[in-house]
XYZ file of C-alpha atoms in Angstrom:
683
model
C 32.019 -26.048 21.094
C 34.685 -24.129 21.717
C 34.458 -22.076 24.529
C 34.713 -18.644 22.969
C 31.771 -19.863 20.702
C 29.574 -20.723 23.687
C 30.334 -16.993 25.163
C 29.452 -15.619 21.519
C 26.146 -17.580 21.571
C 25.418 -16.928 25.370
C 25.723 -13.073 23.957
C 23.613 -13.782 21.323
C 20.709 -15.183 23.269
C 20.800 -12.535 25.991
C 20.682 -9.568 23.748
C 17.726 -11.447 21.804
C 16.035 -12.145 24.894
C 16.529 -8.484 25.897
C 15.037 -7.563 22.406
C 12.088 -9.493 22.858
C 11.131 -8.059 26.277
C 11.406 -5.008 25.254
C 8.950 -5.249 22.253
C 6.610 -7.159 24.173
C 6.864 -4.263 27.264
C 6.300 -1.734 24.320
C 3.403 -3.390 22.833
C 1.818 -4.276 26.349
C 1.668 -0.490 26.979
C -2.044 1.128 27.832
C -2.965 3.269 25.080
C -4.299 6.562 26.006
C -8.223 6.932 26.053
C -10.016 8.369 22.900
C -9.093 11.592 21.699
C -11.975 14.385 22.216
C -13.752 12.151 24.952
C -14.035 13.031 28.469
C -12.376 10.916 30.648
C -15.684 9.587 32.300
C -19.135 7.430 30.940
C -20.444 10.800 29.742
C -22.273 11.333 25.915
C -19.814 10.932 23.197
C -19.402 14.876 22.650
C -18.882 15.870 19.119
C -15.890 16.022 17.153
C -14.494 19.421 16.578
C -14.391 20.723 12.767
C -10.762 21.056 11.651
C -9.818 24.545 10.475
C -10.744 24.877 6.650
C -8.355 25.159 4.536
C -6.010 23.085 6.142
C -2.112 24.620 6.111
C -3.777 28.760 6.005
C -1.038 30.568 3.847
C -0.596 34.679 4.257
C 2.253 34.377 1.680
C 2.811 32.570 -1.586
C 5.833 31.072 -0.034
C 5.471 27.503 1.372
C 8.463 28.012 4.515
C 7.822 24.197 4.761
C 9.200 23.188 1.502
C 13.544 23.547 1.117
C 15.054 24.742 -2.039
C 16.792 21.919 -3.708
C 19.933 21.567 -5.527
C 18.326 21.212 -9.021
C 17.975 23.461 -10.896
C 19.950 25.936 -9.051
C 23.026 24.147 -6.720
C 23.303 27.355 -4.928
C 19.897 27.790 -3.828
C 19.596 25.841 -0.594
C 22.862 27.918 0.600
C 21.218 31.445 -0.053
C 19.263 33.233 2.656
C 15.621 34.302 1.783
C 14.306 37.377 2.858
C 10.918 37.298 4.633
C 8.433 39.472 3.365
C 5.257 40.351 5.259
C 1.808 40.040 3.962
C 0.944 43.638 3.408
C -2.200 45.790 2.346
C -1.636 48.727 0.349
C -4.444 49.108 -1.929
C -7.817 48.122 -0.189
C -9.810 49.775 2.390
C -8.462 52.443 4.477
C -9.389 54.835 6.094
C -7.720 57.827 3.929
C -10.328 57.114 1.048
C -13.780 57.259 3.673
C -13.345 60.495 4.634
C -15.892 63.206 3.540
C -16.294 66.780 4.742
C -13.406 66.166 6.891
C -15.323 63.075 8.566
C -14.473 59.717 8.292
C -18.168 57.853 8.021
C -17.736 54.187 9.409
C -20.285 51.313 9.092
C -19.428 48.053 11.219
C -18.781 46.236 7.849
C -15.692 48.858 6.949
C -14.327 49.053 10.318
C -14.147 44.715 10.493
C -13.019 44.667 6.959
C -10.174 47.308 7.717
C -9.396 45.169 10.779
C -8.618 42.133 8.700
C -6.478 43.577 6.733
C -4.745 45.939 9.065
C -5.071 44.968 12.585
C -1.377 44.314 14.611
C -2.843 41.333 16.662
C -4.105 39.501 13.397
C -0.601 40.598 11.365
C 1.388 39.297 14.518
C -0.254 35.647 14.489
C -0.816 35.569 10.718
C 3.651 36.018 11.077
C 2.858 32.556 13.050
C 1.826 30.183 9.884
C 5.303 30.661 8.252
C 6.760 30.288 11.913
C 4.995 26.952 11.787
C 5.675 25.656 8.561
C 9.800 26.350 9.190
C 9.292 23.789 12.275
C 7.893 21.157 9.550
C 11.204 21.961 7.434
C 13.590 21.458 10.451
C 11.344 18.260 11.100
C 12.226 16.291 7.845
C 15.793 17.117 8.009
C 15.465 15.181 11.374
C 16.157 18.449 13.460
C 14.176 19.316 16.876
C 11.154 21.538 17.031
C 11.535 24.991 18.056
C 7.777 25.702 18.865
C 5.646 28.164 17.461
C 3.724 30.555 19.740
C -0.399 29.995 19.541
C -1.822 32.525 21.818
C -3.987 35.272 21.527
C -2.542 38.327 20.697
C -4.315 41.042 22.403
C -2.485 44.172 22.123
C -5.173 45.858 20.915
C -6.192 48.617 23.530
C -10.092 48.653 24.130
C -12.732 45.654 23.276
C -11.539 43.208 25.389
C -13.509 40.178 26.617
C -13.943 37.499 29.356
C -13.597 34.662 26.890
C -10.860 32.339 27.168
C -7.818 33.145 25.528
C -5.550 30.179 25.765
C -4.337 28.556 22.904
C -3.903 25.054 22.004
C -0.042 25.027 21.999
C 2.777 25.972 24.159
C 3.542 29.615 24.819
C 1.145 31.812 23.767
C 1.205 36.007 23.974
C -1.938 35.570 26.121
C -1.209 32.753 28.635
C 2.756 32.188 28.212
C 5.684 33.344 26.092
C 7.367 30.252 24.283
C 9.520 27.828 26.393
C 9.724 24.214 26.894
C 9.219 24.076 30.529
C 5.734 26.363 30.332
C 2.487 26.445 28.584
C -0.797 27.683 28.357
C -3.712 27.104 31.464
C -1.577 25.579 33.799
C -0.377 22.767 31.631
C 2.797 21.849 31.845
C 4.501 20.432 28.703
C 7.941 20.304 28.632
C 8.381 16.563 27.438
C 6.381 17.577 24.424
C 8.664 16.502 21.227
C 11.571 14.711 23.349
C 12.613 11.360 22.962
C 15.351 9.343 21.210
C 17.014 12.030 18.680
C 16.243 10.706 15.435
C 19.418 10.899 13.042
C 19.678 14.072 10.384
C 18.133 13.205 7.438
C 19.330 15.381 5.238
C 22.664 13.945 3.548
C 26.275 15.455 4.362
C 28.998 15.586 2.042
C 32.680 16.199 3.810
C 36.025 16.758 2.096
C 39.470 17.423 3.179
C 41.996 18.205 0.589
C 45.553 19.659 1.695
C 49.153 19.537 0.941
C 51.829 19.381 3.472
C 55.909 19.760 2.441
C 58.217 18.271 5.549
C 61.596 18.070 5.580
C 62.938 16.169 8.470
C 66.087 16.193 9.527
C 67.317 12.473 10.474
C 69.224 11.156 13.610
C 69.957 7.620 12.105
C 71.347 6.973 9.007
C 70.346 3.970 8.832
C 66.722 4.084 9.031
C 66.978 7.208 6.467
C 69.139 4.990 4.201
C 72.078 7.534 4.317
C 70.520 10.936 3.896
C 71.018 13.909 6.888
C 67.431 14.714 5.840
C 64.310 13.190 4.481
C 61.889 15.591 2.346
C 58.152 14.906 2.293
C 55.637 15.680 0.242
C 52.235 14.521 1.089
C 48.848 14.915 -1.175
C 45.376 14.203 1.201
C 42.436 14.089 -0.519
C 39.671 12.798 1.834
C 35.646 12.541 1.162
C 32.815 11.303 3.028
C 28.894 11.080 3.108
C 26.517 10.789 5.602
C 22.693 10.345 5.786
C 20.170 9.138 8.338
C 17.282 7.721 7.216
C 13.771 7.337 9.315
C 13.864 3.466 10.251
C 16.882 4.443 12.687
C 19.546 3.690 9.948
C 23.138 5.590 9.926
C 25.115 5.072 6.354
C 28.457 6.768 6.361
C 30.730 6.510 2.908
C 34.334 7.560 3.331
C 36.857 7.128 0.561
C 40.313 8.430 1.756
C 43.034 9.034 -0.751
C 47.192 10.789 -0.004
C 49.714 11.095 -2.459
C 53.166 10.825 -0.897
C 56.599 11.596 -2.390
C 59.862 10.986 -0.336
C 63.557 10.670 -1.135
C 63.368 8.205 1.264
C 65.504 4.908 0.350
C 63.201 2.651 2.349
C 60.419 3.737 0.432
C 59.584 1.364 -2.865
C 57.238 4.188 -4.623
C 57.335 7.349 -4.885
C 55.340 8.941 -5.374
C 52.868 6.607 -3.117
C 49.178 6.860 -3.583
C 47.414 5.148 -1.266
C 43.440 4.950 -1.568
C 40.692 3.645 1.249
C 37.069 3.173 1.168
C 34.382 1.893 3.637
C 30.712 1.723 4.183
C 29.585 1.840 7.340
C 25.957 1.160 8.023
C 24.733 1.206 12.185
C 21.132 0.341 12.707
C 19.343 1.000 16.120
C 17.919 -2.031 17.336
C 16.242 -1.120 20.566
C 15.911 2.761 21.250
C 15.534 5.020 18.001
C 14.061 1.662 16.313
C 11.758 2.304 13.943
C 9.908 4.658 11.298
C 7.360 5.673 14.234
C 10.082 6.701 16.581
C 12.037 8.631 14.453
C 9.388 10.350 11.886
C 7.344 11.643 15.042
C 8.853 15.138 14.914
C 7.473 15.434 11.564
C 3.641 14.266 12.615
C 4.225 16.577 15.432
C 5.083 19.594 13.352
C 2.300 19.229 11.154
C 0.270 18.956 13.880
C 1.047 22.313 15.689
C 0.735 23.673 11.991
C -2.949 22.704 12.147
C -2.782 24.142 15.652
C -1.596 27.261 14.257
C -4.012 27.197 11.776
C -6.887 26.578 14.450
C -5.194 29.743 16.284
C -5.409 31.860 13.993
C -8.875 31.432 13.647
C -9.916 31.711 16.992
C -7.624 35.184 16.717
C -9.353 36.590 14.057
C -12.505 35.798 15.920
C -11.571 37.095 18.638
C -9.887 40.321 17.093
C -13.522 40.778 15.033
C -15.267 40.676 18.878
C -13.204 43.326 20.139
C -13.596 45.350 16.879
C -17.440 45.214 17.354
C -16.995 45.735 20.670
C -15.063 49.132 19.740
C -17.606 50.516 17.003
C -20.457 50.027 19.580
C -18.855 51.722 22.850
C -18.214 54.436 20.091
C -21.866 54.646 19.183
C -22.592 54.735 22.037
C -20.013 57.557 23.058
C -20.843 59.116 19.865
C -25.049 59.031 21.060
C -24.034 60.312 24.344
C -22.635 63.330 22.990
C -25.541 64.345 20.721
C -27.898 63.780 23.335
C -25.350 66.266 25.722
C -25.351 68.788 23.380
C -28.827 68.676 22.802
C -29.663 68.565 26.580
C -26.992 71.423 26.967
C -28.929 73.585 23.961
C -31.985 73.123 25.884
C -30.799 74.034 29.681
C -29.711 77.233 27.600
C -32.771 78.306 26.266
C -34.356 77.822 29.405
C -31.932 80.061 31.500
C -32.644 82.420 28.980
C -36.285 81.870 29.255
C -35.763 82.087 32.744
C -33.654 85.001 32.585
C -36.550 86.793 30.681
C -39.330 85.711 33.174
C -37.272 87.523 36.108
C -36.279 90.506 34.148
C -40.378 90.927 33.723
C -41.204 89.736 37.286
C -42.766 86.625 36.650
C -40.330 84.707 38.454
C -38.010 84.901 41.788
C -33.995 85.327 40.929
C -33.405 82.614 42.386
C -34.154 80.729 39.377
C -31.882 82.549 37.491
C -28.786 80.978 39.494
C -30.800 78.044 39.356
C -30.747 77.283 35.446
C -27.463 78.730 35.072
C -25.811 75.594 37.647
C -27.966 73.112 34.833
C -26.508 74.853 32.450
C -22.864 74.312 33.756
C -23.403 70.914 34.757
C -24.878 70.061 31.169
C -21.750 71.888 29.774
C -18.972 70.182 32.050
C -21.231 66.749 31.024
C -20.684 67.509 27.292
C -17.001 67.918 27.818
C -16.755 64.913 30.018
C -18.873 63.050 26.970
C -16.746 64.526 24.055
C -13.745 63.430 25.853
C -14.784 60.302 26.081
C -16.019 60.282 22.304
C -12.341 61.362 20.877
C -10.610 58.784 22.676
C -13.428 55.943 21.573
C -12.452 57.723 18.154
C -8.517 57.359 18.809
C -8.892 53.227 20.175
C -10.679 52.174 16.904
C -8.086 54.010 15.035
C -5.275 52.102 16.053
C -7.182 48.938 16.076
C -7.741 50.045 11.997
C -5.000 51.818 10.708
C -0.939 50.513 10.122
C 0.706 53.710 11.069
C -1.034 56.619 12.956
C 1.927 58.825 12.597
C 0.248 60.504 10.366
C -1.444 63.359 12.792
C -3.700 64.767 10.395
C -5.357 60.931 10.168
C -4.952 60.769 13.967
C -7.061 64.212 14.494
C -10.153 63.302 12.263
C -13.138 62.531 13.148
C -15.074 58.771 13.253
C -19.214 59.125 12.517
C -20.042 55.378 13.439
C -23.059 55.247 10.474
C -24.963 51.757 11.712
C -27.110 51.192 14.648
C -27.447 47.801 16.221
C -30.786 45.415 15.250
C -32.986 43.733 17.904
C -33.565 41.525 15.320
C -32.513 37.896 16.845
C -29.963 35.798 15.934
C -30.389 31.986 15.245
C -27.741 31.192 18.122
C -30.578 33.423 20.455
C -33.722 30.712 19.815
C -31.410 27.722 19.597
C -32.246 24.956 21.792
C -29.197 25.070 24.801
C -28.238 21.515 23.987
C -27.841 22.183 20.229
C -26.392 25.521 20.596
C -23.709 23.652 22.986
C -23.283 21.366 20.500
C -22.539 24.054 18.253
C -19.985 25.640 20.429
C -18.319 22.250 21.046
C -18.216 21.676 17.148
C -17.265 24.566 16.296
C -14.988 26.133 18.823
C -11.100 26.197 18.230
C -10.316 25.873 21.606
C -11.310 22.419 21.347
C -9.749 21.713 17.829
C -6.390 22.942 19.542
C -6.644 20.931 22.910
C -7.410 17.389 20.404
C -4.410 18.221 18.098
C -2.095 18.957 21.360
C -3.212 15.063 22.855
C -2.173 14.021 19.830
C 0.812 16.066 20.530
C 0.888 14.303 23.870
C 0.455 10.584 22.664
C 3.393 11.001 20.133
C 5.353 12.159 22.917
C 4.419 9.087 25.031
C 4.984 6.481 22.593
C 8.586 8.574 22.261
C 9.227 8.382 26.038
C 8.339 4.612 26.216
C 11.262 3.346 23.627
C 13.637 6.054 24.919
C 13.794 4.088 28.405
C 15.009 0.985 26.342
C 19.130 0.761 26.099
C 20.670 1.763 23.407
C 21.497 -1.551 20.555
C 23.375 -1.089 17.422
C 24.029 -3.187 14.585
C 26.772 -2.358 12.905
C 28.234 -3.203 9.711
C 30.942 -2.390 7.770
C 32.653 -3.241 4.093
C 35.573 -1.437 2.236
C 39.332 -2.042 0.918
C 42.079 -0.808 0.486
C 44.850 -0.111 -2.621
C 48.266 0.945 -3.440
C 49.273 3.122 -6.840
C 52.482 4.760 -7.674
C 55.453 4.686 -9.846
C 59.027 2.828 -8.120
C 61.192 5.486 -6.195
C 64.915 6.394 -8.059
C 66.014 6.324 -4.627
C 64.464 3.013 -3.355
C 67.605 0.885 -1.835
C 68.192 -3.072 -2.449
C 68.873 -3.895 0.684
C 70.630 -7.036 -0.215
C 73.226 -5.927 -2.389
C 73.288 -2.307 -0.936
C 72.371 -0.735 -4.726
C 69.561 0.758 -6.021
C 67.102 -1.167 -7.514
C 67.494 -1.157 -11.372
C 64.466 0.448 -13.406
C 61.298 -1.213 -13.655
C 62.420 -3.717 -10.684
C 58.354 -2.899 -9.246
C 55.946 -2.010 -12.272
C 54.452 0.888 -11.984
C 50.775 1.052 -10.694
C 48.159 3.184 -11.765
C 45.440 5.037 -10.053
C 42.861 3.680 -12.298
C 44.162 0.228 -11.264
C 43.819 1.081 -7.707
C 40.383 2.386 -7.808
C 39.800 -0.626 -9.116
C 41.336 -2.927 -6.856
C 38.881 -0.849 -4.126
C 36.103 -2.917 -5.081
C 37.605 -6.588 -6.237
C 37.592 -7.900 -3.095
C 41.613 -7.819 -3.720
C 42.381 -6.459 0.141
C 38.641 -6.514 1.471
C 37.957 -4.423 5.015
C 34.791 -5.837 6.508
C 33.158 -6.363 9.450
C 30.334 -6.644 12.005
C 29.397 -5.668 15.346
C 27.499 -4.721 17.981
C 27.093 -1.686 20.504
C 25.593 -1.685 23.588
C 24.888 1.227 26.056
C 22.539 0.418 29.155
C 21.818 3.175 32.225
C 22.240 0.603 34.855
C 19.392 2.776 36.907
C 18.189 4.852 33.875
C 16.741 7.577 36.352
C 16.362 10.474 33.663
C 14.186 8.344 31.219
C 12.057 6.739 34.058
C 10.972 10.473 35.047
C 10.494 11.861 31.830
C 8.575 8.572 30.635
C 6.348 9.122 33.946
C 6.160 12.898 33.234
C 4.765 12.735 30.017
C 2.146 10.337 31.323
C 1.228 13.455 33.685
C 1.407 15.724 31.180
C -0.689 13.805 29.071
C -3.236 13.697 31.886
C -3.090 17.243 32.398
C -4.390 17.505 28.969
C -7.213 15.295 29.481
C -8.186 17.522 31.848
C -7.915 20.344 30.456
C -10.400 19.123 27.361
C -12.909 17.905 29.960
C -12.517 21.336 31.511
C -12.946 23.257 27.895
C -16.149 21.015 27.554
C -17.669 22.296 30.743
C -16.845 25.843 30.577
C -18.037 26.058 26.681
C -21.199 24.385 27.949
C -21.358 26.468 30.756
C -20.468 29.905 28.509
C -22.794 28.718 25.859
C -25.541 28.745 28.095
C -25.026 32.208 30.037
C -24.225 33.331 26.554
C -27.977 32.694 25.850
C -29.386 33.694 29.172
C -27.450 36.926 28.768
C -28.415 37.776 25.227
C -32.350 37.481 26.332
C -32.264 39.156 29.349
C -30.291 41.938 27.404
C -33.141 42.181 24.568
C -35.683 42.941 27.602
C -33.549 45.106 29.328
C -33.035 47.046 26.303
C -37.455 47.085 25.861
C -37.699 48.016 29.334
C -35.089 50.941 28.809
C -36.938 51.829 25.697
C -39.866 52.294 27.997
C -38.349 53.838 30.393
C -37.160 56.915 27.952
C -40.402 57.015 26.071
C -41.771 57.748 29.530
C -39.225 59.992 30.322
C -39.524 62.367 26.870
C -43.237 62.427 28.026
C -42.998 63.020 31.516
C -40.458 66.300 30.242
C -42.960 67.376 27.264
C -45.617 67.599 30.173
C -43.910 69.710 32.452
C -42.368 71.750 29.641
C -46.368 72.515 28.563
C -47.154 73.296 32.720
C -44.015 75.628 32.449
C -45.374 77.247 29.504
C -48.912 78.046 31.331
C -47.070 79.211 34.730
C -48.021 75.990 36.762
C -44.039 74.568 36.632
C -41.063 75.881 37.857
C -37.417 75.468 35.595
C -36.208 73.545 38.845
C -39.285 70.464 38.033
C -38.152 70.719 33.809
C -34.447 70.227 34.999
C -35.598 67.259 37.053
C -37.432 65.752 34.035
C -34.611 66.711 31.711
C -32.500 64.569 34.113
C -34.817 61.888 33.984
C -34.503 61.467 30.491
C -30.681 61.771 30.045
C -30.540 59.209 32.877
C -33.241 56.867 30.500
C -31.046 57.571 27.526
C -27.893 56.591 29.491
C -29.789 53.393 30.614
C -31.003 52.769 26.872
C -27.476 53.406 25.720
C -25.771 51.114 28.034
C -28.151 48.078 27.253
C -28.016 48.481 23.967
C -24.351 48.350 23.562
C -24.585 45.349 26.133
C -27.124 43.840 23.832
C -24.585 44.161 20.835
C -21.697 43.371 22.846
C -23.337 39.647 23.799
C -24.626 39.061 20.417
C -21.031 39.032 18.641
C -19.565 37.098 21.634
C -22.353 34.534 21.106
C -21.141 34.507 17.700
C -17.761 34.739 18.455
C -18.146 31.526 20.857
C -20.051 29.678 18.581
C -17.606 29.989 15.812
C -19.926 31.408 13.462
C -18.738 34.666 12.882
C -16.625 33.994 9.810
C -19.666 31.861 8.420
C -22.242 34.520 9.159
C -20.295 37.539 7.700
C -18.916 36.159 4.712
C -15.413 36.396 4.728
C -12.966 32.941 4.641
C -10.454 32.656 7.045
C -8.008 32.093 4.100
C -8.488 35.391 3.103
C -7.671 37.040 6.317
C -4.243 34.646 6.231
C -3.218 36.944 3.018
C -4.366 39.805 4.334
C -6.138 41.218 1.922
C -9.986 40.913 1.964
C -11.496 40.741 -1.631
C -14.605 42.683 -0.452
C -16.236 44.151 2.412
C -17.775 41.861 5.219
C -21.401 41.762 5.747
C -22.682 42.139 9.065
C -26.274 41.319 9.811
C -28.322 42.596 12.661
C -27.000 46.451 11.895
C -29.332 49.294 10.563
C -28.199 52.542 9.434
C -28.453 55.237 11.526
C -31.292 57.420 11.850
C -29.564 60.388 10.741
C -26.558 60.137 9.332
C -24.454 61.520 6.296
C -24.483 59.463 3.549
C -21.267 56.949 3.849
C -18.529 57.926 0.714
C -18.266 55.296 -2.080
C -15.217 53.121 -1.584
């Protein structure tokens, strides 16, 4: 064996060993723990339910699909005008007016929010943004990311619910970015690793004409001409496309047509054609469909995370609207109570003044009665201001445009009151409730999908540790065509060649010669790039493992938090019910005490001060009942939101919310009509 052949064999053996070691290292890496299970040996948690239907649509356009060349070859190069979902013909506050007031039920409030609330509308567009990342990934491009945090710009109605989204970024936790994430997580390696080849085919072309006249300093090399005129036409074309196997295919087809008066040129015009097909295959880093299609899988996971985040947004905003509604009910009832108290104190002041005038009561009682009436008037003014604010806050949650000042000034009359009928979740065994929360809460779904993305990143970073070893093979050919130049000089005789000495060659013949192996250009080789210290890849690979551990601990933390929140929410609802009963009994006692004191006053055995004191006691008891009832309503809605049952219980699907058009008003259980309320106008 020759020395050169021995060297080639030795290099081949070395690369084979390196490749085998890399594959063993890849297969021998420990795998992450099962998704959805805690890190410790605890009982298996129930698997989360994925948001259904998958891939919610806000419009009829799927932005994850490209415009193809057929039937419209110009389609891929035309801009798309995004038209967001907009409801202009559904339920609105404007058509709920009667006698200068808006009569609003809780069902109508939630329906209006699902159609018009800006927080939901902003989150709705994220669905389409996530689709654009799928389209980019299918082309082999990197992901831009999508916000998956809750949008919490609606005033009022805030709760203590955890608001972190499942993916990087999010309005409520962190603005989008590669190095930041929700709930203390670092997500900087998400989507990193070997860059896939561009899988969209690329066609290039270069067509050029050049006319040049060059003065010659050596007449010998120009055939005796003092200037040489050369006209060159270039017609070059190329094609390139990457594939998910880690293969890059390139095709070039080059042509040039040259005419010249140079006597040394045999052909004029001289047509030269060359072609080459080059295939490059990654053998280590960037090898395989799993590595090169990982961004597509991650984009699809992110799309599911966005679906889940939108469902979480709907649950959160519906809960906000419910809190706003019960705050409005409390403010409305408080205003009614304050108005009745002022009317009674005014009557008592008038009666006291009459008693003083006839001499049956001391004059100081007038001062006391007037002072009480003034205090009641101030309390009514404060209550009315609060009611107006609650009405305005409710409107900003339900209306797209409040610049119509006439609508902003119309008062809202809430027509529903909370019923104390227990919901299923209130009486459910705690363990069953916790299982339902873990199964239905969108945060668990998002955390599990995010961990799937982390697993993909871990595999990509392991692959990025490997050297770059690319196998390159190419095949091509060259051909010549043209006609004999009239200036071609025979240096043997010193005279021009006779016409026909060099038979003309057609371009068709030359094109055929490119592929008949008459003038082949072929070869094979290996390109190697080895980072001897490889510190960047080592750091990223270690970082990806750390980020996965963070995500895993975040999931375990979510299990603990949701279990605690579910237990606390159930206890809170039980305590709220008892508080309402106690407040109701206290109010009834205060009413009876006031009635008794008024009877004593009418019989002359009591004073206006005693009556006013009993009235204050009744006002305090009424406020306590309003607060207790509102707390019960809020906590019941929060429990339904936590368990993820709001959508099913209220009778609307998340796809209708994504589209922004609710076919029929939702049905809210656990509410009753107000004891005294004007009839609700027809829709």
